[in-house]
N, C-alpha and C. Protein backbone atom coordinates (compact mmCIF):
# COMPACT_ATOMS: atom_id res chain seq x y z
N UNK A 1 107.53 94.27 70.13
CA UNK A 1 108.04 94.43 71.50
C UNK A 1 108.00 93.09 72.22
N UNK A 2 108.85 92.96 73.54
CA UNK A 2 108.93 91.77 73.95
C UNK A 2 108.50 92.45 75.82
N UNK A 3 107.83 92.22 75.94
CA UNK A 3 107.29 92.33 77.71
C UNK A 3 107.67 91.59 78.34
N UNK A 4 108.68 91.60 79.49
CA UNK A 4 109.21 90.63 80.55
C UNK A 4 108.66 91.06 81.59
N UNK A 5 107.74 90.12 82.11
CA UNK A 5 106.99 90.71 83.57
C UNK A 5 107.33 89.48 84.50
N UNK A 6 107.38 90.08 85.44
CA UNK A 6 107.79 90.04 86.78
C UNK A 6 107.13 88.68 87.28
N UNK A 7 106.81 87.45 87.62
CA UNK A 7 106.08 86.71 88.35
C UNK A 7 104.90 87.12 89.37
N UNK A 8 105.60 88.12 90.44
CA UNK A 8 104.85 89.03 91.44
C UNK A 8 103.86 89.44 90.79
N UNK A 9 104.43 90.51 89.74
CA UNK A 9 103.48 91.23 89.00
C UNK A 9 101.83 90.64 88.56
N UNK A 10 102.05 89.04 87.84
CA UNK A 10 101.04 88.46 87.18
C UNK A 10 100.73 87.45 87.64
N UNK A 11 100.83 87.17 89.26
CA UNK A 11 99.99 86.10 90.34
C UNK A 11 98.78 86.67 90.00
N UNK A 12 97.97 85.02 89.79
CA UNK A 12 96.60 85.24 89.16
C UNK A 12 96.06 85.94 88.58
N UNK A 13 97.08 85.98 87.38
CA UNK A 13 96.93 86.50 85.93
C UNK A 13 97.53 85.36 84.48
N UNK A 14 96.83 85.76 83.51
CA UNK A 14 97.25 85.30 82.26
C UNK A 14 97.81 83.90 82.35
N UNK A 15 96.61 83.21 83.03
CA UNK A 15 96.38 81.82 83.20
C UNK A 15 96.68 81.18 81.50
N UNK A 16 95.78 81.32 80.83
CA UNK A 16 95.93 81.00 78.84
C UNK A 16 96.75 81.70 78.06
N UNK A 17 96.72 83.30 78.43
CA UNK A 17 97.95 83.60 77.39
C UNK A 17 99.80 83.60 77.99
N UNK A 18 100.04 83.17 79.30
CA UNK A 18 101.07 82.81 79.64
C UNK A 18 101.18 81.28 79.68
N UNK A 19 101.39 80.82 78.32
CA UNK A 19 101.10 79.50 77.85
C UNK A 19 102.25 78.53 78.87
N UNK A 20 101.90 77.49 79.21
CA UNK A 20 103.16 76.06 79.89
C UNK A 20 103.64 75.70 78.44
N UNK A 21 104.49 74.94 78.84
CA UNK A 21 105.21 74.37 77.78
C UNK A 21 104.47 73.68 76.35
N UNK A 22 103.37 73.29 76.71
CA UNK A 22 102.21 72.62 76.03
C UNK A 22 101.57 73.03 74.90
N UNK A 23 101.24 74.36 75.26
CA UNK A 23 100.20 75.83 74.87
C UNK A 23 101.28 76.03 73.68
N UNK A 24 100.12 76.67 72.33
CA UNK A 24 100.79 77.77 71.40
C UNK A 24 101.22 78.45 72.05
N UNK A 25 102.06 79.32 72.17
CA UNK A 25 102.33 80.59 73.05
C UNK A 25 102.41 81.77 71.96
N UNK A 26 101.14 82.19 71.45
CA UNK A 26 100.86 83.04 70.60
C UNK A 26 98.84 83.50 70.38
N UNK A 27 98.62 84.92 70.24
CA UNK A 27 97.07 85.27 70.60
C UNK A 27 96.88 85.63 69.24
N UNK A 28 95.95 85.86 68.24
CA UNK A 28 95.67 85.95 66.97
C UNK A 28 94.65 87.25 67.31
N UNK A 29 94.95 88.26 66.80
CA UNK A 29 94.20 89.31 67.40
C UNK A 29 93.91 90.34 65.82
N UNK A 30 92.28 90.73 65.73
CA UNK A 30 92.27 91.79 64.99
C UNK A 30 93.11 93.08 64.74
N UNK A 31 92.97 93.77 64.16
CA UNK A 31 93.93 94.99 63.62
C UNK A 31 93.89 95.35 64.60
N UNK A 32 92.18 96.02 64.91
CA UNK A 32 91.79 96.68 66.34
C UNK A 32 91.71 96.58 67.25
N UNK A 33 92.51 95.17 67.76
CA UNK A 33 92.39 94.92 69.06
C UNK A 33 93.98 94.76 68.99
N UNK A 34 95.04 94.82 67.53
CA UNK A 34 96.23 94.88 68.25
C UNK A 34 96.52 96.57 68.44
N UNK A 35 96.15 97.09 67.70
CA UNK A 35 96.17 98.52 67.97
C UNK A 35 95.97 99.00 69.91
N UNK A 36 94.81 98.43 69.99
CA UNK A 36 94.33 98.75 71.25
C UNK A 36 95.56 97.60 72.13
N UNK A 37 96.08 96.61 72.34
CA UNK A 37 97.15 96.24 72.75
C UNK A 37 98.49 96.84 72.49
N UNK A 38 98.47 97.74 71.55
CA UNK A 38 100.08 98.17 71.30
C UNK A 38 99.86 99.58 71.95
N UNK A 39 98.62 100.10 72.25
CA UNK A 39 98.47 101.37 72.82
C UNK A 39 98.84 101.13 74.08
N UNK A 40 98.65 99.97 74.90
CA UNK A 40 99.29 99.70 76.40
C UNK A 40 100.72 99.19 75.94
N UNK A 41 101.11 98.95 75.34
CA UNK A 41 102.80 98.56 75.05
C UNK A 41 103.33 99.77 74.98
N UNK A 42 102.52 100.84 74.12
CA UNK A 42 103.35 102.27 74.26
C UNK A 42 103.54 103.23 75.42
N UNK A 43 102.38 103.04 76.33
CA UNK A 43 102.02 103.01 77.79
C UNK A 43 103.72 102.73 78.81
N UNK A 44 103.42 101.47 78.05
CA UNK A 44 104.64 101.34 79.17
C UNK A 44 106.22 101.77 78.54
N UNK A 45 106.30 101.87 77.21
CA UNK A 45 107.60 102.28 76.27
C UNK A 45 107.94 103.26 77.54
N UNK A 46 107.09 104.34 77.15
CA UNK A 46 107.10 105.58 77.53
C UNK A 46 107.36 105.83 79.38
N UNK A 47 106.23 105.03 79.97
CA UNK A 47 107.01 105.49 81.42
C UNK A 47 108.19 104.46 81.79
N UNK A 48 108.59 103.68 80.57
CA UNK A 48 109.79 103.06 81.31
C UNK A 48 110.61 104.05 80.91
N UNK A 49 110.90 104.94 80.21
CA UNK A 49 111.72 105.72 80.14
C UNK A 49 112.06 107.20 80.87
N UNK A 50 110.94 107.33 81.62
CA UNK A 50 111.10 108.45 82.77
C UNK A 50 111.84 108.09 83.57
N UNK A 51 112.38 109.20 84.44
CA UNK A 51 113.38 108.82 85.23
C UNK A 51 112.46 108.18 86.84
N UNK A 52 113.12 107.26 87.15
CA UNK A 52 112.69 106.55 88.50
C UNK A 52 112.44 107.40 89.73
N UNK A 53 111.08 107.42 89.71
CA UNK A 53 110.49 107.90 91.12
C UNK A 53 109.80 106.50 91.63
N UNK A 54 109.05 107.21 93.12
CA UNK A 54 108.18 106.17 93.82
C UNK A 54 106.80 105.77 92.87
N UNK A 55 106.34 106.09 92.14
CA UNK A 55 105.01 106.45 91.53
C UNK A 55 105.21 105.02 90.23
N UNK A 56 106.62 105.00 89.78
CA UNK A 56 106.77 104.19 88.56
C UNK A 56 107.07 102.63 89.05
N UNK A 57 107.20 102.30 89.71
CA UNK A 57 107.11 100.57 89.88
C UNK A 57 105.56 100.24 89.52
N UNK A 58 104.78 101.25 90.61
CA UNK A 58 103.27 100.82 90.70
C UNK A 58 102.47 101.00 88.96
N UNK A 59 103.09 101.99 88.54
CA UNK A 59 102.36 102.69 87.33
C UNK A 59 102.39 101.38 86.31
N UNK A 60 103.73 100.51 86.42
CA UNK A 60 104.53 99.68 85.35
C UNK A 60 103.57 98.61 85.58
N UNK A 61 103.53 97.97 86.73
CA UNK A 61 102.72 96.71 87.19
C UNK A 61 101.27 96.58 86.68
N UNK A 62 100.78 98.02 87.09
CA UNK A 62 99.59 97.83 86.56
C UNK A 62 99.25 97.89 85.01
N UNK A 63 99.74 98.73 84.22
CA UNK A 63 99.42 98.53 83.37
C UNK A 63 99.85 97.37 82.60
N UNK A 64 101.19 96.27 83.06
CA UNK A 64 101.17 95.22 82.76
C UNK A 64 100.40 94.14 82.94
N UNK A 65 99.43 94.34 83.88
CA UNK A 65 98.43 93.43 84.40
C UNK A 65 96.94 93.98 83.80
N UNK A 66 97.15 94.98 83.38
CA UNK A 66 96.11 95.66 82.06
C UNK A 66 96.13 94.88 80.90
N UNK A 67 97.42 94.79 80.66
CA UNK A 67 97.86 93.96 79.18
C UNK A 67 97.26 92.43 79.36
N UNK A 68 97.76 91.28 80.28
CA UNK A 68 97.43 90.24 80.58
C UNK A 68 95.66 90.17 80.60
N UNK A 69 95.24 90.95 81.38
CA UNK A 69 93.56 90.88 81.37
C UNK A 69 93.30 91.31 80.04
N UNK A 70 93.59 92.25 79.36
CA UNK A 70 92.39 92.24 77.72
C UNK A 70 93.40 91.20 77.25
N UNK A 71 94.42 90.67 77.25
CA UNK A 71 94.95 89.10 76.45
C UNK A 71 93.80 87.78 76.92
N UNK A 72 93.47 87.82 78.23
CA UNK A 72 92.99 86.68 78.53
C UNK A 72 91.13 86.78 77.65
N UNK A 73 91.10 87.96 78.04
CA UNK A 73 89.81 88.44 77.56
C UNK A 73 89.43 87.86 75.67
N UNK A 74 90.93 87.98 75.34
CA UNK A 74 91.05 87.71 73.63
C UNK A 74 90.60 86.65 73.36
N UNK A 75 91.88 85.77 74.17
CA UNK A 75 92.04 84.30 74.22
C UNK A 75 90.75 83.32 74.30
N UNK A 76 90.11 83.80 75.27
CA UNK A 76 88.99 83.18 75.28
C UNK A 76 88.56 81.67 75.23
N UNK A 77 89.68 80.63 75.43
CA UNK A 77 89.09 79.67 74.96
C UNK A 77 89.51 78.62 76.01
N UNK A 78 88.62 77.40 76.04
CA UNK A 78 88.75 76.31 76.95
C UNK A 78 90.08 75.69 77.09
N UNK A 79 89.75 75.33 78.67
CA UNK A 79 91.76 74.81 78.50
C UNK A 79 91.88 73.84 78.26
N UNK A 80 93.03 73.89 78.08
CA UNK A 80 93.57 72.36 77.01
C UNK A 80 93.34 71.07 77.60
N UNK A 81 92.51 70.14 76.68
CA UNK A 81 92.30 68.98 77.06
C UNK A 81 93.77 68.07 77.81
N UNK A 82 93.31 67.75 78.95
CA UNK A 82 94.54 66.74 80.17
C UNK A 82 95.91 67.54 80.54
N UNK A 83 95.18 69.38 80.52
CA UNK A 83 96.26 69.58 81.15
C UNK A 83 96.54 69.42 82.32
N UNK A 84 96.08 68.92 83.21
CA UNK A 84 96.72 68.30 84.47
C UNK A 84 97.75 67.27 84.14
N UNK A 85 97.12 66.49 83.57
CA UNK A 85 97.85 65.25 83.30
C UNK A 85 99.67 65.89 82.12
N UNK A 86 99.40 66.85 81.38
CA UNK A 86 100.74 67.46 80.87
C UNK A 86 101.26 68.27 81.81
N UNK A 87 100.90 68.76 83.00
CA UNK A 87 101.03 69.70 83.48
C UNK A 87 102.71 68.44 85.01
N UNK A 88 101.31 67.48 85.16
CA UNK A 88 102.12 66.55 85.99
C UNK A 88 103.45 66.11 84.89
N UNK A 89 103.00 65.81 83.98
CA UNK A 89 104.70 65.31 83.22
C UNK A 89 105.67 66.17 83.52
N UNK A 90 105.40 67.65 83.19
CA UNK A 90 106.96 68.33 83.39
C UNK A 90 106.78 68.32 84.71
N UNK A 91 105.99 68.47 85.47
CA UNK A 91 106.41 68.37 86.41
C UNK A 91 107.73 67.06 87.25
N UNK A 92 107.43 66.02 87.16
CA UNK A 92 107.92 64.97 87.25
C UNK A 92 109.15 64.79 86.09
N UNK A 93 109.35 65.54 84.76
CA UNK A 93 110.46 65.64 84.22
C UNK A 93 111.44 66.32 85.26
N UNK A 94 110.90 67.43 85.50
CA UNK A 94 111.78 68.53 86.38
C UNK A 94 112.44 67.74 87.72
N UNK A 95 111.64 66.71 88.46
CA UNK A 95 111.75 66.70 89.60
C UNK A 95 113.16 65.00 89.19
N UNK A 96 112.60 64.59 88.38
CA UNK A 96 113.60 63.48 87.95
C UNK A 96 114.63 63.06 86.89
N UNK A 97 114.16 64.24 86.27
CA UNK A 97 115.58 63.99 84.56
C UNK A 97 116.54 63.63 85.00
N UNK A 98 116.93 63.92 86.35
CA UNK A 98 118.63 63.22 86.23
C UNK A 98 118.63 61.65 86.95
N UNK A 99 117.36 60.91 87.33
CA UNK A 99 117.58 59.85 87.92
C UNK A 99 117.15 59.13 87.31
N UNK A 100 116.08 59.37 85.96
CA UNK A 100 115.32 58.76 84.98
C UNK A 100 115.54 59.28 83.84
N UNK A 101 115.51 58.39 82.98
CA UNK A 101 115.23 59.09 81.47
C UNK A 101 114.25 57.59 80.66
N UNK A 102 113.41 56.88 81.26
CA UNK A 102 112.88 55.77 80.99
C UNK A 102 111.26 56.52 80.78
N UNK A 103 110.63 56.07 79.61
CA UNK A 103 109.41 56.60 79.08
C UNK A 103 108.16 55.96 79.99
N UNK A 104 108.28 54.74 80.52
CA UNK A 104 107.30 54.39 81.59
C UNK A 104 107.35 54.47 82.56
N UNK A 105 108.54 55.20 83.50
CA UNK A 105 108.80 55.63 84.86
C UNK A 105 107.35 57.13 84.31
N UNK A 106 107.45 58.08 83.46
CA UNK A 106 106.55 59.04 83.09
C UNK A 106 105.65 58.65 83.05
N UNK A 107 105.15 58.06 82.41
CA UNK A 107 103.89 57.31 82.10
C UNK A 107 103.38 56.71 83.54
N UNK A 108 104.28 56.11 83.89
CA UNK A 108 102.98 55.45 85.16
C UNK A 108 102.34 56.87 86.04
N UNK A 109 103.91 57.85 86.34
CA UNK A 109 103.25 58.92 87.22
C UNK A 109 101.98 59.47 86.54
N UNK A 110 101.98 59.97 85.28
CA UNK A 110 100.81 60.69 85.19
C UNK A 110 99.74 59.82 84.88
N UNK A 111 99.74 58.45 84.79
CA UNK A 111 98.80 57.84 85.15
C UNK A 111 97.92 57.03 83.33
N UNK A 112 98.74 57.30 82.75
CA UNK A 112 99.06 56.61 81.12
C UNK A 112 99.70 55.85 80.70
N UNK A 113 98.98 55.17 79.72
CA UNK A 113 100.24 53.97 79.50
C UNK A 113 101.55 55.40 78.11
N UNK A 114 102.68 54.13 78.10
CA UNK A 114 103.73 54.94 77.73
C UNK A 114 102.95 55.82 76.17
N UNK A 115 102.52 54.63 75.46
CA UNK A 115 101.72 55.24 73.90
C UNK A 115 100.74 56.29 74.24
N UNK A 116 100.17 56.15 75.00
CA UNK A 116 99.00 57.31 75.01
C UNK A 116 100.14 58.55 75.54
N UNK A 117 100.74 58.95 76.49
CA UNK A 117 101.45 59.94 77.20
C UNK A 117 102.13 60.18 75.58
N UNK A 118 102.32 59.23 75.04
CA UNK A 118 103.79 59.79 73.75
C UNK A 118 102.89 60.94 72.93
N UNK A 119 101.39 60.11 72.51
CA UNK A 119 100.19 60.92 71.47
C UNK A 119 100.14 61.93 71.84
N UNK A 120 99.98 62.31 73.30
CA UNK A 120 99.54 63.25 74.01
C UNK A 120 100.47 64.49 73.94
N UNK A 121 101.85 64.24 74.00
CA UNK A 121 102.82 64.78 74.04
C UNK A 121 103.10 65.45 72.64
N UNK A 122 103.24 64.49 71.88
CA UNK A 122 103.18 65.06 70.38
C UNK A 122 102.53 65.97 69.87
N UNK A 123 101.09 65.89 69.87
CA UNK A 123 100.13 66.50 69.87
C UNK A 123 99.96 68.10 70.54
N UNK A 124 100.46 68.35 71.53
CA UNK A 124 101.16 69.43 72.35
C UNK A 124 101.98 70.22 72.39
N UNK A 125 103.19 69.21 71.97
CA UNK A 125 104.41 70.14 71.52
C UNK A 125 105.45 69.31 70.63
N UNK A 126 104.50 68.51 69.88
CA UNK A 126 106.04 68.35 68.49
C UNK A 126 106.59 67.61 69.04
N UNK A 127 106.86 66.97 69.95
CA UNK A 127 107.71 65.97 70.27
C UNK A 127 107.76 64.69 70.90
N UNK A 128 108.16 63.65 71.15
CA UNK A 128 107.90 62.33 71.77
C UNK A 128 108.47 62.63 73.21
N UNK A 129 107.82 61.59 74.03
CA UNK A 129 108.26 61.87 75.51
C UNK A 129 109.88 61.61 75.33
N UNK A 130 110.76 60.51 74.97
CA UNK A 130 112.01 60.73 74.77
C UNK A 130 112.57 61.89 74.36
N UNK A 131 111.98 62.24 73.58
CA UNK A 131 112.71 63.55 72.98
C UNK A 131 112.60 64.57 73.61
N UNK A 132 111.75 64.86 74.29
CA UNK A 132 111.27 66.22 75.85
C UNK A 132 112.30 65.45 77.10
N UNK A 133 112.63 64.03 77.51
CA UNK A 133 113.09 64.10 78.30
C UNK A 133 114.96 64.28 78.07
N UNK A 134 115.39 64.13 76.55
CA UNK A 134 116.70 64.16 76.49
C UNK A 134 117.05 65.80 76.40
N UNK A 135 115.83 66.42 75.51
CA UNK A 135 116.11 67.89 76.08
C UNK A 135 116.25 68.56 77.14
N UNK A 136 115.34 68.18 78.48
CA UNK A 136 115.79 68.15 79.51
C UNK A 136 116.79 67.94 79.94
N UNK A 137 117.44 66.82 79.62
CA UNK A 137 118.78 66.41 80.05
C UNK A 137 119.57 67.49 79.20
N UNK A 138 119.72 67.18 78.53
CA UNK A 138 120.65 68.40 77.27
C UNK A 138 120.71 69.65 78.41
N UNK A 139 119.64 70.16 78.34
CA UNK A 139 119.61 71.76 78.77
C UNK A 139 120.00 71.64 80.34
N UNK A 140 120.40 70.82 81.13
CA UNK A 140 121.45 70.88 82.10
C UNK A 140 122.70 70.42 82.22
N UNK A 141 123.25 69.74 81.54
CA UNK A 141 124.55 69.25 80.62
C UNK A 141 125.01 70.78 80.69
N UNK A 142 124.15 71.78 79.73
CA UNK A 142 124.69 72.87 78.50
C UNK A 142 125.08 73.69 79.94
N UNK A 143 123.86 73.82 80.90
CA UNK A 143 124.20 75.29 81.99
C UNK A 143 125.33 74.24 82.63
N UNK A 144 125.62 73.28 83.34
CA UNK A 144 126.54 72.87 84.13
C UNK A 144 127.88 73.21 83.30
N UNK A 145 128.16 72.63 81.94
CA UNK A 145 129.08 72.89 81.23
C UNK A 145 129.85 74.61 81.05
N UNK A 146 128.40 75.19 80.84
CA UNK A 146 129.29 76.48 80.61
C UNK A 146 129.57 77.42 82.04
N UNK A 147 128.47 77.29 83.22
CA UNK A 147 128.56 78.22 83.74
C UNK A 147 129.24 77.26 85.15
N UNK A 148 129.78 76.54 85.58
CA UNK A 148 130.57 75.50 86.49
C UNK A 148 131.49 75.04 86.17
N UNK A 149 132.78 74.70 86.98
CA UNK A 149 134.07 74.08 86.93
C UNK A 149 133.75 72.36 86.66
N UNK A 150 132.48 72.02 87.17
CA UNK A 150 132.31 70.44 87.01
C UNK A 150 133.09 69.41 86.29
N UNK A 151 133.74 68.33 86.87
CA UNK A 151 134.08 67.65 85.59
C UNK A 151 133.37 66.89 85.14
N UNK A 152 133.55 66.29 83.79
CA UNK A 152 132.68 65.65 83.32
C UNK A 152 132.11 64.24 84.15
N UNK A 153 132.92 63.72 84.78
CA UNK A 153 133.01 62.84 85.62
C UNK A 153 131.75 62.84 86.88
N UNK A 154 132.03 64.26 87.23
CA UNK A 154 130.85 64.41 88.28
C UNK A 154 129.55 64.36 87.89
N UNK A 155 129.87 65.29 86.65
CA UNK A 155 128.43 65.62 85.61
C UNK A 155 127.66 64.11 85.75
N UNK A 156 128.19 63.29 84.98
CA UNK A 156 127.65 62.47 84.63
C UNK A 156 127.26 61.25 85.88
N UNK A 157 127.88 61.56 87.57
CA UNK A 157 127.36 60.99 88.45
C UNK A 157 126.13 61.84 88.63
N UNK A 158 125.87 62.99 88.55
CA UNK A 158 124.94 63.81 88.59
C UNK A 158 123.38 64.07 88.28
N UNK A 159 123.71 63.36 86.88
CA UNK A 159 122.85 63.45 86.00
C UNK A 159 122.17 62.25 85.23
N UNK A 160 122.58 60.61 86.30
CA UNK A 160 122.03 59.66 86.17
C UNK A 160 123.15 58.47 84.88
N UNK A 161 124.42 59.10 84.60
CA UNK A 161 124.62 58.48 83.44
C UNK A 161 125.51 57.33 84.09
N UNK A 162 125.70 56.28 83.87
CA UNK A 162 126.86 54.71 84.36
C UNK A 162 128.03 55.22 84.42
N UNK A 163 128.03 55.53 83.22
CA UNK A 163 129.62 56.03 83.06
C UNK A 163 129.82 57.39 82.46
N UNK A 164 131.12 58.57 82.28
CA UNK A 164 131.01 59.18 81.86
C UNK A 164 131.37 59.01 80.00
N UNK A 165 131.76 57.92 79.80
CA UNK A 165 131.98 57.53 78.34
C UNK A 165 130.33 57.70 77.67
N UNK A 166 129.41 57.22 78.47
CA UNK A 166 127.83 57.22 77.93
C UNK A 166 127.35 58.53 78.11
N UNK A 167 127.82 59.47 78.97
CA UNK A 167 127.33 61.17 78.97
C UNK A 167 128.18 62.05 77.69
N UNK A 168 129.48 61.17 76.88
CA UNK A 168 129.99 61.71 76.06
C UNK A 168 129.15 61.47 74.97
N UNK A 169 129.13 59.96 74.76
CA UNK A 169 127.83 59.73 73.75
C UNK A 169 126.84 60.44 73.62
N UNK A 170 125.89 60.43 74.42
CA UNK A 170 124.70 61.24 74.73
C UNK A 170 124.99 62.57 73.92
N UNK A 171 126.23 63.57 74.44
CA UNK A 171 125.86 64.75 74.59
C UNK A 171 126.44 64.99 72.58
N UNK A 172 127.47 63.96 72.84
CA UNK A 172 127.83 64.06 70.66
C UNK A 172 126.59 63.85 70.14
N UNK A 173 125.74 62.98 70.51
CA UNK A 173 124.78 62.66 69.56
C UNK A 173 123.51 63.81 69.52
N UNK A 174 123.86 64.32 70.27
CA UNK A 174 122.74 65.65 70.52
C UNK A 174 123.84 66.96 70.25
N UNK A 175 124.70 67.07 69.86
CA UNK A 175 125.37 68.28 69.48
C UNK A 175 126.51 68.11 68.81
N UNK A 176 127.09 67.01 68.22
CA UNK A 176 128.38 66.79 67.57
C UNK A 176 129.52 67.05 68.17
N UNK A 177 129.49 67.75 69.54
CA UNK A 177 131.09 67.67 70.27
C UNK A 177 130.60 66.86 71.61
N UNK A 178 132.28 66.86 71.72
CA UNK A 178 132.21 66.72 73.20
C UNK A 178 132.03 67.26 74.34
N UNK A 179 131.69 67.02 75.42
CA UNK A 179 131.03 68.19 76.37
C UNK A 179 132.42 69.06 76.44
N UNK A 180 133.68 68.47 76.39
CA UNK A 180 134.47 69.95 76.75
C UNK A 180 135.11 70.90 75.87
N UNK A 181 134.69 69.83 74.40
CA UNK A 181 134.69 70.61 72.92
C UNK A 181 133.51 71.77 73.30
N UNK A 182 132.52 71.84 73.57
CA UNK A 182 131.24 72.36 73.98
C UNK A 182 131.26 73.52 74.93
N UNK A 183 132.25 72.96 75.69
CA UNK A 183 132.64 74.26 76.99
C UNK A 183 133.45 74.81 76.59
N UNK A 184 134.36 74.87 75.78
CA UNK A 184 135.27 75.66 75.25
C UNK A 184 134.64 76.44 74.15
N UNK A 185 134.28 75.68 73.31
CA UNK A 185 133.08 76.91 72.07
C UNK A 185 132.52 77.79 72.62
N UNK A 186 131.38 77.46 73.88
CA UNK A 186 130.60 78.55 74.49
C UNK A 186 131.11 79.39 75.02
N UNK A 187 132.32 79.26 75.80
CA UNK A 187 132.71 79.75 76.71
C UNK A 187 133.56 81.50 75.77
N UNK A 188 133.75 81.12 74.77
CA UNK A 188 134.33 82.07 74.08
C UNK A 188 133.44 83.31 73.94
N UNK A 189 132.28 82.66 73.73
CA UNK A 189 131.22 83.91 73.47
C UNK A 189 130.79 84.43 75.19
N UNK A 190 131.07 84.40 76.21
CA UNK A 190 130.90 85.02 77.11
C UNK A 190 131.45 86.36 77.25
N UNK A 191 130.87 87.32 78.25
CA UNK A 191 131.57 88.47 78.31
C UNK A 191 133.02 88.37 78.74
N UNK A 192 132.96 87.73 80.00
CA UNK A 192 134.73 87.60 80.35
C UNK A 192 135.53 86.85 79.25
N UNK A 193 135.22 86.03 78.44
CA UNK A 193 135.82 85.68 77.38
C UNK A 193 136.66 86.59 76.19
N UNK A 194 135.75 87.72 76.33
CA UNK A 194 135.70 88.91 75.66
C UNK A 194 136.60 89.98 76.07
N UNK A 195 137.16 90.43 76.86
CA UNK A 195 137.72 90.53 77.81
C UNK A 195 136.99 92.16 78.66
N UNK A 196 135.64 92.01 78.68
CA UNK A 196 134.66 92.79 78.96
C UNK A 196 134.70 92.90 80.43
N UNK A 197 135.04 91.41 81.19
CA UNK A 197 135.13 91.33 82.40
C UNK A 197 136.57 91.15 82.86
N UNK A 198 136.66 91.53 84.54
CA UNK A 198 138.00 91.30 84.84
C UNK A 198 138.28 89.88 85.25
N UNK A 199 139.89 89.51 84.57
CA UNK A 199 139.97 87.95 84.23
C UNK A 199 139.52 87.06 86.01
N UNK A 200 140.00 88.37 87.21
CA UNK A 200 139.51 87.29 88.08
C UNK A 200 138.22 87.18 88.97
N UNK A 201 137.41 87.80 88.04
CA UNK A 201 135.58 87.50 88.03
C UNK A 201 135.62 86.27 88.28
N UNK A 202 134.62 85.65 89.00
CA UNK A 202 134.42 84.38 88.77
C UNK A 202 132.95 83.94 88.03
N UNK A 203 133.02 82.87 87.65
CA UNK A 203 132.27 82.22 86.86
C UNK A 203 130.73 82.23 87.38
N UNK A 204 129.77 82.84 87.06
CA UNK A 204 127.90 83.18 87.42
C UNK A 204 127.32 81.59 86.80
């Protein structure tokens, strides 16, 4: 099963097993303690499938916040060494990917030189700070591309690039097309593509 809970729901909850980007995002649990976790998963199977009264928002919440407390209870373990300091990187990815993509603009914020932030990074999640910050970039390229009229032109005033000839580069070398080779592929697999929606929906 896959549990999508609510934000509301799990304020000051499941601090360790609602892992940041950093974290395994996975709990290693005995037979008997997944048993006893899949018994609250069936918990909720079941009243999500009654029909909607006043009684079932509250019933759902809690026992999802049942689930999070015996997870944290599992988990049990100290938090991850300098997560502040990983915690400030995405942060500062988020707040600057499109005006930076330079490995010591990161590094100075969280307060590391560029090699140590890279170890640190690796060590965390598999990857070098370049490589977390071009994914960043990537993964707003991909939503601007498919779900906006943007041209590439703007995109790439947008998103920090000189020119848009260097946001074409960029985005081939990270996916083999061009961004509007790219918007046209995706765009096929959408519902209105499909012709699921009416043609003059506009674009979400």
């Amino acid at each position: 099963w896959m549990v999508l809970i609510e934000p509301s729901v799990a304020v000051g909850l499941g601090t360790n097993v609602l892992s940041p980007a950093w974290e395994a995002p996975w709990l290693e649990t005995s037979k008997a303690e997944h048993g006893e976790l899949l018994a609250i998963v069936d918990q909720l199977v079941r009243e999500q499938a009654r029909p909607l009264d006043a009684y079932q928002p509250e019933l759902l919440g809690s026992m999802c916040r049942t689930l999070l407390v015996r997870c944290e209870r599992l988990y049990g373990e100290a938090p991850t060494p300098h997560a502040a300091q990983l915690a400030q990187f995405f942060a500062l990815l988020e707040r600057d990917f499109a005006t930076s993509r330079s490995v010591e603009h990161y590094a100075r914020g969280v307060g590391f030189s560029p090699r140590r932030l890279g170890e640190l990074l690796v060590a965390h999640t598999g990857k070098s700070t370049k490589q977390l910050i071009a994914d960043r970039v990537m993964l707003e390229l991909k939503r601007a591309l498919v779900f906006t009229e943007i041209t590439v032109k703007q995109l790439a005033v947008d998103t920090g690039f000189d020119e848009p000839t260097n946001l074409v580069k960029f985005f081939r070398l990270h996916t083999k097309l061009t961004p509007v080779e790219f918007r046209v592929q995706q765009r096929t697999f959408l519902p209105s593509a499909r012709g699921s929606a009416p043609s003059s929906a506009k674009p979400r």
